[in-house]
Amino acid sequence: MRNAELLRSALQSLRANPKRSFLTTIGITIGIAAVITILALGNGVKKRLSDEFNTTQNGEQYTYLYFTPNDSQSAASGFTETDLNAIEERFGAKVKKAAISHETNNASVSPLVGNERVNNATISLLKRPTSKISIIAGRNLTTNELLTEEPVILMKESLAKKQYQTVQNAVGTSVSIGDHDYRVVGVYRSQANTYNDNKYGADLIGGTKLFYSGTTATTGYGIKLTFYQGANAGKVTKKIKKYMEKKGTSAHDGTYMAVDAGAELTKVNNMITGLTAFISAIAGISLFIAGIGVMNMMYISVSERTQEIGIRLAVGAAPQNVMAQFLLEAIVLTVGGGLLGFVIGWLLAGIISNFMPYHIHAVITLNSFLLAFGVSASVGIIFGILPAKQAANKNLIEILR
C-alpha cells in the first residue's frame, strides 16, 4: 500500500470512532500541554535574566564590585572617582570602563535643598515602593511614580527639620539634584541602629530610573566594570577586588564583594533548566499513562476489525502493510493529541505569564515544537507497535473459519 493510501485508511478508521479517539488523545494532550507550558515559562525566565545580566549588545562583558561598610553608621563613601580612575589606569588593557553602578541602592550627592547646597548627602534609590519606610509627614512613593520617572522624593526627618524647622513645612518643597528638580512628597523617620539604616536612613529616597537618567553620582556602594571582548572578566574582577582591598579609598571601612554577572547567570540558568526538566518529567508521567490508553485502544481496534484484516490479507496485502496501517493509526492519534497539546500549552503559558512579576513573557522555541512532535510520535510508535504486530500476525485461515 502506498503511503497516501495508508494515511487515508488510518484517518478513516479513527473517524469511525471519533469519541473513543478523542478520549484516548486527552492524556497525550494534557501531558504535552503541561510540558510546553513549563518549558515556555522556564525559557521566559531565562530570557529575562539574560536581558538583565548578560553581555552588552556589542558583546562586551561586565561584572559588578560592591562595597559594604563595617557598620550602619559608617561615613565610608564606598567607591569614589579616585577609585574609578585608578582601576582604569591600572587595568586599562582589560577594563574598558569603570562607573558607579546604576544597580546600587545608595549614592552620595550634593543636592540644593531650598537655597542651601548640602554637601556629602546620601540618597537611597528604589525600583519599587516598600512598606519598611516610616512616613511621618506627607506620603510614600507610589509604584506608578517610580515606573514613570515622576520627579518626587522623600526627605529624612533630621534634614527636613534642619532646613525647614518642621517636617510639615518640608512637604511640597523642591530639591535639585543634577539635572532634575524633585518635589518632596513625604518625610520619613530614620531606622537608626539597624542593618537597613544604609538604605532607609539616607538623607533622601528617590527612584532609581529617574536618578540615573540624568544624574551622575560621584560616589556609591557599587561599580560596574565593562571589559573589552576576549578579556577574562571573572579573573580580572578578582584582581581588581584584591587591589581595592589594599588601595581603595574605603578599604579600611568595609569589605568588597565581586559579582560576575555572566557566571551567576550561567549558574541560575543551569538551575532553572534542571528544575524545568524535573517538573517536565513529572508532567510526562501522564504521557506514559496516555500511552497505555493508546495501546489498549489499538488492541480493541485490532480485535474489532479481525474480518477487515482477513479481507486485506485475502486480497494480497502483505503482513507488513497491515502492521504499517495500524501503527500509523496509533501515530496519527498521538501526534494529533500532541499538536493540540502544543497549542494549548502555548496559550496557557501566555496567559500565566501575564500574571507573573518582572515582565516575564513566555518563550516558545522551535525546539519546543520539535519536542512536542517527537515525543507524541514516539509514544505512538512505542505503544502502537505491539497491537500492530498482533494484527499483522493474524492467521488468515483462522480468520476465515
Tab-separated table of C-alpha atoms in Angstrom:
chain	number	residue	atom	x	y	z
A	1	MET	CA	0.000	0.000	0.000
A	2	ARG	CA	1.175	3.476	-0.820
A	3	ASN	CA	1.843	5.965	1.992
A	4	ALA	CA	-1.037	8.246	0.968
A	5	GLU	CA	-3.446	5.323	0.970
A	6	LEU	CA	-2.158	4.163	4.364
A	7	LEU	CA	-2.724	7.632	5.813
A	8	ARG	CA	-6.214	7.894	4.308
A	9	SER	CA	-7.136	4.482	5.673
A	10	ALA	CA	-5.791	5.393	9.138
A	11	LEU	CA	-7.806	8.613	9.238
A	12	GLN	CA	-10.975	6.824	8.140
A	13	SER	CA	-10.547	4.240	10.890
A	14	LEU	CA	-10.072	6.940	13.541
A	15	ARG	CA	-13.095	8.909	12.272
A	16	ALA	CA	-15.197	5.772	12.546
A	17	ASN	CA	-14.946	6.066	16.350
A	18	PRO	CA	-14.471	9.817	16.991
A	19	LYS	CA	-15.440	9.801	20.673
A	20	ARG	CA	-13.111	6.942	21.513
A	21	SER	CA	-10.284	8.522	19.529
A	22	PHE	CA	-10.785	11.887	21.244
A	23	LEU	CA	-10.909	10.434	24.747
A	24	THR	CA	-7.758	8.434	24.059
A	25	THR	CA	-5.833	11.543	22.995
A	26	ILE	CA	-6.787	13.577	26.093
A	27	GLY	CA	-3.908	12.120	28.110
A	28	ILE	CA	-1.421	12.966	25.359
A	29	THR	CA	-2.855	16.471	25.041
A	30	ILE	CA	-2.659	17.161	28.783
A	31	GLY	CA	0.882	15.805	29.075
A	32	ILE	CA	2.247	17.786	26.120
A	33	ALA	CA	0.395	20.946	27.208
A	34	ALA	CA	1.908	20.723	30.695
A	35	VAL	CA	5.426	20.189	29.370
A	36	ILE	CA	5.161	23.032	26.813
A	37	THR	CA	3.776	25.415	29.446
A	38	ILE	CA	6.641	24.671	31.829
A	39	LEU	CA	9.275	24.946	29.086
A	40	ALA	CA	7.844	28.229	27.773
A	41	LEU	CA	7.793	29.828	31.223
A	42	GLY	CA	11.266	28.480	32.009
A	43	ASN	CA	12.604	29.919	28.750
A	44	GLY	CA	10.905	33.203	29.586
A	45	VAL	CA	12.607	33.407	32.967
A	46	LYS	CA	16.000	32.636	31.402
A	47	LYS	CA	15.487	35.259	28.694
A	48	ARG	CA	14.533	37.849	31.295
A	49	LEU	CA	17.640	37.073	33.316
A	50	SER	CA	19.766	37.163	30.181
A	51	ASP	CA	18.396	40.575	29.254
A	52	GLU	CA	19.201	41.874	32.730
A	53	PHE	CA	22.613	40.359	33.381
A	54	ASN	CA	24.126	39.094	30.178
A	55	THR	CA	26.703	40.755	27.959
A	56	THR	CA	26.041	44.076	26.276
A	57	GLN	CA	24.752	44.402	22.723
A	58	ASN	CA	28.336	44.825	21.494
A	59	GLY	CA	29.366	41.541	23.102
A	60	GLU	CA	31.228	43.274	25.914
A	61	GLN	CA	31.323	41.528	29.275
A	62	TYR	CA	30.654	43.243	32.545
A	63	THR	CA	30.824	42.475	36.243
A	64	TYR	CA	29.998	44.280	39.467
A	65	LEU	CA	32.045	45.159	42.535
A	66	TYR	CA	30.171	46.066	45.713
A	67	PHE	CA	31.258	47.704	48.959
A	68	THR	CA	29.659	47.006	52.353
A	69	PRO	CA	30.507	49.284	55.324
A	70	ASN	CA	31.607	47.659	58.561
A	71	ASP	CA	28.695	49.249	60.446
A	72	SER	CA	25.479	51.032	59.513
A	73	GLN	CA	26.653	54.378	60.883
A	74	SER	CA	29.897	54.381	58.873
A	75	ALA	CA	30.629	57.512	56.844
A	76	ALA	CA	32.543	55.490	54.237
A	77	SER	CA	31.678	56.635	50.727
A	78	GLY	CA	32.403	53.262	49.124
A	79	PHE	CA	33.774	53.896	45.643
A	80	THR	CA	34.931	57.340	44.555
A	81	GLU	CA	36.172	58.887	41.321
A	82	THR	CA	39.702	58.321	42.606
A	83	ASP	CA	38.989	54.563	42.741
A	84	LEU	CA	37.489	54.564	39.255
A	85	ASN	CA	40.449	56.414	37.777
A	86	ALA	CA	42.909	54.071	39.499
A	87	ILE	CA	41.102	50.980	38.159
A	88	GLU	CA	41.005	52.304	34.592
A	89	GLU	CA	44.666	53.315	34.751
A	90	ARG	CA	45.955	50.064	36.264
A	91	PHE	CA	43.688	47.642	34.402
A	92	GLY	CA	43.022	49.690	31.285
A	93	ALA	CA	44.198	46.942	28.933
A	94	LYS	CA	41.260	44.765	30.015
A	95	VAL	CA	38.757	47.200	31.545
A	96	LYS	CA	37.055	49.471	29.047
A	97	LYS	CA	35.148	51.466	31.650
A	98	ALA	CA	34.553	51.617	35.404
A	99	ALA	CA	31.474	53.542	36.541
A	100	ILE	CA	29.276	53.907	39.589
A	101	SER	CA	26.697	51.152	39.123
A	102	HIS	CA	23.158	52.079	38.212
A	103	GLU	CA	22.165	48.986	40.158
A	104	THR	CA	23.383	50.321	43.505
A	105	ASN	CA	20.916	51.261	46.217
A	106	ASN	CA	22.892	54.190	47.614
A	107	ALA	CA	24.847	57.140	46.271
A	108	SER	CA	26.410	60.366	47.516
A	109	VAL	CA	25.085	63.632	46.113
A	110	SER	CA	25.232	67.374	46.763
A	111	PRO	CA	21.588	68.482	46.433
A	112	LEU	CA	20.238	72.013	46.566
A	113	VAL	CA	17.706	71.963	49.390
A	114	GLY	CA	15.823	75.226	49.484
A	115	ASN	CA	18.510	77.831	48.914
A	116	GLU	CA	21.308	75.831	50.535
A	117	ARG	CA	23.703	73.325	48.984
A	118	VAL	CA	24.028	70.199	51.144
A	119	ASN	CA	27.379	68.515	50.581
A	120	ASN	CA	28.026	64.792	51.058
A	121	ALA	CA	24.327	63.935	51.355
A	122	THR	CA	23.193	60.369	50.740
A	123	ILE	CA	20.307	59.140	48.631
A	124	SER	CA	18.733	55.678	48.626
A	125	LEU	CA	17.307	54.505	45.322
A	126	LEU	CA	14.229	52.335	44.958
A	127	LYS	CA	12.879	50.384	41.992
A	128	ARG	CA	9.568	49.725	43.741
A	129	PRO	CA	7.817	51.074	46.859
A	130	THR	CA	8.405	49.493	50.263
A	131	SER	CA	6.406	49.484	53.486
A	132	LYS	CA	9.639	49.488	55.530
A	133	ILE	CA	9.816	53.297	55.337
A	134	SER	CA	8.244	55.060	58.332
A	135	ILE	CA	6.404	58.086	56.914
A	136	ILE	CA	5.714	60.829	59.482
A	137	ALA	CA	4.518	63.587	57.142
A	138	GLY	CA	3.079	63.527	53.636
A	139	ARG	CA	3.014	60.155	51.864
A	140	ASN	CA	5.186	57.377	50.434
A	141	LEU	CA	6.326	56.987	46.827
A	142	THR	CA	3.942	55.066	44.570
A	143	THR	CA	4.627	52.320	42.033
A	144	ASN	CA	3.403	54.485	39.167
A	145	GLU	CA	5.713	57.347	40.163
A	146	LEU	CA	8.759	55.080	40.221
A	147	LEU	CA	7.925	53.411	36.909
A	148	THR	CA	7.047	56.620	35.040
A	149	GLU	CA	10.014	58.555	36.466
A	150	GLU	CA	7.953	61.174	38.276
A	151	PRO	CA	10.289	63.774	39.914
A	152	VAL	CA	9.241	63.055	43.502
A	153	ILE	CA	11.395	62.316	46.523
A	154	LEU	CA	11.294	61.569	50.255
A	155	MET	CA	13.315	63.555	52.805
A	156	LYS	CA	14.793	62.372	56.083
A	157	GLU	CA	13.313	63.837	59.286
A	158	SER	CA	16.583	65.356	60.528
A	159	LEU	CA	17.301	67.073	57.204
A	160	ALA	CA	13.734	68.387	56.975
A	161	LYS	CA	13.891	69.919	60.460
A	162	LYS	CA	17.312	71.416	59.812
A	163	GLN	CA	16.269	73.110	56.586
A	164	TYR	CA	12.582	73.890	57.290
A	165	GLN	CA	12.200	73.765	61.085
A	166	THR	CA	9.234	71.323	60.910
A	167	VAL	CA	8.605	68.191	58.855
A	168	GLN	CA	5.272	69.577	57.632
A	169	ASN	CA	7.000	72.598	56.095
A	170	ALA	CA	9.284	70.322	54.055
A	171	VAL	CA	6.414	68.567	52.236
A	172	GLY	CA	5.849	70.186	48.843
A	173	THR	CA	9.242	71.880	48.663
A	174	SER	CA	11.820	71.358	45.907
A	175	VAL	CA	15.156	69.524	45.921
A	176	SER	CA	17.560	69.898	42.989
A	177	ILE	CA	19.921	67.017	42.146
A	178	GLY	CA	21.876	67.162	38.917
A	179	ASP	CA	19.519	67.969	36.054
A	180	HIS	CA	16.325	67.215	37.968
A	181	ASP	CA	14.136	69.178	40.364
A	182	TYR	CA	12.335	66.842	42.748
A	183	ARG	CA	9.182	67.577	44.731
A	184	VAL	CA	9.230	66.384	48.334
A	185	VAL	CA	6.066	64.303	48.837
A	186	GLY	CA	6.897	62.862	52.246
A	187	VAL	CA	9.190	62.938	55.255
A	188	TYR	CA	10.336	59.723	56.904
A	189	ARG	CA	11.948	58.736	60.175
A	190	SER	CA	15.359	57.069	60.009
A	191	GLN	CA	15.626	53.468	61.166
A	192	ALA	CA	18.721	54.110	63.246
A	193	ASN	CA	20.949	51.335	64.551
A	194	THR	CA	19.526	48.731	62.203
A	195	TYR	CA	21.007	46.794	59.342
A	196	ASN	CA	18.743	48.652	56.913
A	197	ASP	CA	19.883	52.102	58.035
A	198	ASN	CA	22.135	52.460	54.974
A	199	LYS	CA	19.115	52.045	52.745
A	200	TYR	CA	16.239	53.538	54.734
A	201	GLY	CA	18.282	56.028	56.758
A	202	ALA	CA	19.729	58.102	53.940
A	203	ASP	CA	19.050	61.854	53.689
A	204	LEU	CA	16.819	61.326	50.649
A	205	ILE	CA	14.954	58.443	48.999
A	206	GLY	CA	14.097	58.542	45.299
A	207	GLY	CA	13.540	56.417	42.215
A	208	THR	CA	16.407	54.570	40.521
A	209	LYS	CA	15.278	55.173	36.916
A	210	LEU	CA	14.912	58.956	37.119
A	211	PHE	CA	18.031	59.454	39.246
A	212	TYR	CA	20.300	57.684	36.781
A	213	SER	CA	18.614	59.046	33.658
A	214	GLY	CA	20.350	62.401	34.039
A	215	THR	CA	22.424	62.378	37.200
A	216	THR	CA	25.987	61.211	37.639
A	217	ALA	CA	26.817	60.039	41.160
A	218	THR	CA	30.326	60.846	42.319
A	219	THR	CA	30.377	58.015	44.868
A	220	GLY	CA	28.439	54.847	45.552
A	221	TYR	CA	28.474	51.398	47.068
A	222	GLY	CA	28.799	49.588	43.748
A	223	ILE	CA	30.626	49.919	40.437
A	224	LYS	CA	30.034	48.361	37.054
A	225	LEU	CA	33.127	47.126	35.235
A	226	THR	CA	32.867	46.844	31.456
A	227	PHE	CA	35.518	44.694	29.746
A	228	TYR	CA	36.850	44.500	26.234
A	229	GLN	CA	35.943	41.451	24.181
A	230	GLY	CA	38.159	38.477	24.908
A	231	ALA	CA	39.065	39.574	28.434
A	232	ASN	CA	38.708	37.072	31.275
A	233	ALA	CA	36.190	39.173	33.186
A	234	GLY	CA	35.970	36.918	36.228
A	235	LYS	CA	39.736	36.675	36.708
A	236	VAL	CA	40.337	40.407	36.216
A	237	THR	CA	37.491	41.289	38.593
A	238	LYS	CA	39.129	39.214	41.342
A	239	LYS	CA	42.379	41.105	40.781
A	240	ILE	CA	40.556	44.435	40.991
A	241	LYS	CA	38.877	43.314	44.218
A	242	LYS	CA	42.268	42.487	45.774
A	243	TYR	CA	43.620	45.831	44.584
A	244	MET	CA	40.703	47.729	46.143
A	245	GLU	CA	41.168	45.845	49.423
A	246	LYS	CA	44.671	47.289	49.553
A	247	LYS	CA	44.411	50.662	47.799
A	248	GLY	CA	40.693	51.557	47.834
A	249	THR	CA	39.670	54.837	49.475
A	250	SER	CA	37.343	52.913	51.826
A	251	ALA	CA	39.500	49.797	52.177
A	252	HIS	CA	39.670	50.044	55.980
A	253	ASP	CA	35.988	50.883	56.459
A	254	GLY	CA	34.298	47.832	54.953
A	255	THR	CA	34.523	44.814	52.679
A	256	TYR	CA	34.375	44.319	48.919
A	257	MET	CA	32.420	41.677	47.027
A	258	ALA	CA	32.794	40.786	43.354
A	259	VAL	CA	29.856	39.581	41.258
A	260	ASP	CA	30.467	38.069	37.821
A	261	ALA	CA	27.152	38.597	36.036
A	262	GLY	CA	27.938	36.042	33.334
A	263	ALA	CA	28.971	33.329	35.788
A	264	GLU	CA	25.974	33.992	38.024
A	265	LEU	CA	23.670	33.895	35.009
A	266	THR	CA	25.090	30.523	33.942
A	267	LYS	CA	24.526	29.085	37.419
A	268	VAL	CA	20.953	30.372	37.588
A	269	ASN	CA	20.177	29.167	34.054
A	270	ASN	CA	21.529	25.707	34.863
A	271	MET	CA	19.377	25.586	37.976
A	272	ILE	CA	16.282	26.712	36.063
A	273	THR	CA	16.994	24.180	33.300
A	274	GLY	CA	17.333	21.366	35.842
A	275	LEU	CA	14.172	22.398	37.677
A	276	THR	CA	12.262	22.709	34.402
A	277	ALA	CA	13.420	19.250	33.300
A	278	PHE	CA	12.428	17.741	36.658
A	279	ILE	CA	8.928	19.263	36.605
A	280	SER	CA	8.530	18.323	32.937
A	281	ALA	CA	9.470	14.733	33.766
A	282	ILE	CA	6.755	14.645	36.418
A	283	ALA	CA	4.249	16.071	33.924
A	284	GLY	CA	5.488	13.486	31.430
A	285	ILE	CA	4.106	10.692	33.620
A	286	SER	CA	0.721	11.448	32.090
A	287	LEU	CA	2.247	10.625	28.690
A	288	PHE	CA	3.112	7.135	29.905
A	289	ILE	CA	-0.406	6.638	31.211
A	290	ALA	CA	-1.817	8.009	27.964
A	291	GLY	CA	0.424	5.622	26.035
A	292	ILE	CA	-1.110	2.665	27.851
A	293	GLY	CA	-4.526	4.042	26.876
A	294	VAL	CA	-3.432	4.198	23.250
A	295	MET	CA	-2.186	0.608	23.387
A	296	ASN	CA	-5.468	-0.551	24.928
A	297	MET	CA	-7.484	1.234	22.240
A	298	MET	CA	-5.369	-0.258	19.463
A	299	TYR	CA	-5.781	-3.781	20.866
A	300	ILE	CA	-9.538	-3.245	20.927
A	301	SER	CA	-9.424	-1.916	17.375
A	302	VAL	CA	-7.456	-4.962	16.178
A	303	SER	CA	-9.969	-7.274	17.852
A	304	GLU	CA	-12.991	-5.471	16.345
A	305	ARG	CA	-11.501	-5.387	12.851
A	306	THR	CA	-10.488	-9.028	12.546
A	307	GLN	CA	-12.669	-9.511	9.450
A	308	GLU	CA	-11.207	-6.383	7.811
A	309	ILE	CA	-7.700	-7.717	8.434
A	310	GLY	CA	-8.687	-11.078	6.955
A	311	ILE	CA	-10.098	-9.466	3.811
A	312	ARG	CA	-6.928	-7.408	3.330
A	313	LEU	CA	-4.752	-10.479	3.684
A	314	ALA	CA	-7.024	-12.462	1.367
A	315	VAL	CA	-6.783	-9.935	-1.472
A	316	GLY	CA	-2.996	-9.952	-1.275
A	317	ALA	CA	-1.994	-7.384	1.352
A	318	ALA	CA	1.358	-8.224	2.942
A	319	PRO	CA	1.511	-8.571	6.757
A	320	GLN	CA	3.900	-5.603	6.909
A	321	ASN	CA	1.250	-3.464	5.185
A	322	VAL	CA	-1.309	-4.411	7.824
A	323	MET	CA	1.223	-3.664	10.536
A	324	ALA	CA	2.058	-0.297	8.944
A	325	GLN	CA	-1.613	0.657	8.788
A	326	PHE	CA	-2.301	0.014	12.486
A	327	LEU	CA	0.998	1.577	13.563
A	328	LEU	CA	0.213	4.679	11.501
A	329	GLU	CA	-3.194	4.901	13.175
A	330	ALA	CA	-1.515	4.980	16.581
A	331	ILE	CA	0.990	7.631	15.434
A	332	VAL	CA	-1.708	9.842	13.883
A	333	LEU	CA	-3.703	9.554	17.091
A	334	THR	CA	-0.829	10.599	19.375
A	335	VAL	CA	0.620	13.258	17.056
A	336	GLY	CA	-2.805	14.848	16.739
A	337	GLY	CA	-3.106	14.950	20.520
A	338	GLY	CA	0.445	16.252	20.800
A	339	LEU	CA	-0.126	19.143	18.378
A	340	LEU	CA	-3.328	20.067	20.184
A	341	GLY	CA	-1.416	19.963	23.460
A	342	PHE	CA	1.280	22.206	21.975
A	343	VAL	CA	-1.273	24.865	21.055
A	344	ILE	CA	-2.983	24.654	24.456
A	345	GLY	CA	0.372	24.823	26.249
A	346	TRP	CA	1.385	27.855	24.182
A	347	LEU	CA	-1.844	29.680	25.029
A	348	LEU	CA	-1.733	28.656	28.682
A	349	ALA	CA	1.873	29.838	29.073
A	350	GLY	CA	0.943	33.198	27.549
A	351	ILE	CA	-1.961	33.619	29.963
A	352	ILE	CA	0.103	32.669	33.027
A	353	SER	CA	2.952	34.997	32.028
A	354	ASN	CA	0.537	37.947	32.184
A	355	PHE	CA	0.274	37.400	35.936
A	356	MET	CA	3.997	36.869	36.561
A	357	PRO	CA	6.152	39.658	38.054
A	358	TYR	CA	9.172	41.383	36.476
A	359	HIS	CA	7.636	41.444	32.966
A	360	ILE	CA	8.394	37.793	32.237
A	361	HIS	CA	6.990	36.601	28.912
A	362	ALA	CA	6.577	33.006	27.775
A	363	VAL	CA	9.044	31.995	25.065
A	364	ILE	CA	8.143	29.243	22.585
A	365	THR	CA	11.048	27.930	20.532
A	366	LEU	CA	11.356	25.624	17.552
A	367	ASN	CA	12.880	23.045	19.887
A	368	SER	CA	9.677	23.105	21.943
A	369	PHE	CA	7.616	22.301	18.841
A	370	LEU	CA	10.006	19.557	17.751
A	371	LEU	CA	9.903	18.124	21.270
A	372	ALA	CA	6.104	18.044	21.269
A	373	PHE	CA	6.017	16.419	17.827
A	374	GLY	CA	8.817	13.965	18.564
A	375	VAL	CA	7.537	12.844	21.965
A	376	SER	CA	3.960	12.360	20.775
A	377	ALA	CA	5.129	10.402	17.694
A	378	SER	CA	7.405	8.280	19.893
A	379	VAL	CA	4.517	7.449	22.217
A	380	GLY	CA	2.516	6.320	19.198
A	381	ILE	CA	5.356	4.092	17.959
A	382	ILE	CA	6.253	2.598	21.351
A	383	PHE	CA	2.705	1.836	22.447
A	384	GLY	CA	1.328	1.043	18.993
A	385	ILE	CA	3.954	-1.437	17.812
A	386	LEU	CA	2.657	-4.464	19.762
A	387	PRO	CA	-1.008	-4.137	18.682
A	388	ALA	CA	0.184	-3.570	15.099
A	389	LYS	CA	2.312	-6.728	15.244
A	390	GLN	CA	-0.639	-8.677	16.576
A	391	ALA	CA	-2.739	-7.509	13.636
A	392	ALA	CA	-0.016	-8.443	11.132
A	393	ASN	CA	0.496	-11.898	12.670
A	394	LYS	CA	-3.143	-12.984	12.498
A	395	ASN	CA	-3.650	-16.288	10.686
A	396	LEU	CA	-5.826	-15.921	7.593
A	397	ILE	CA	-7.191	-19.497	7.842
A	398	GLU	CA	-8.320	-18.993	11.445
A	399	ILE	CA	-9.974	-15.728	10.495
A	400	LEU	CA	-11.910	-17.364	7.627
A	401	ARG	CA	-13.190	-20.062	9.984
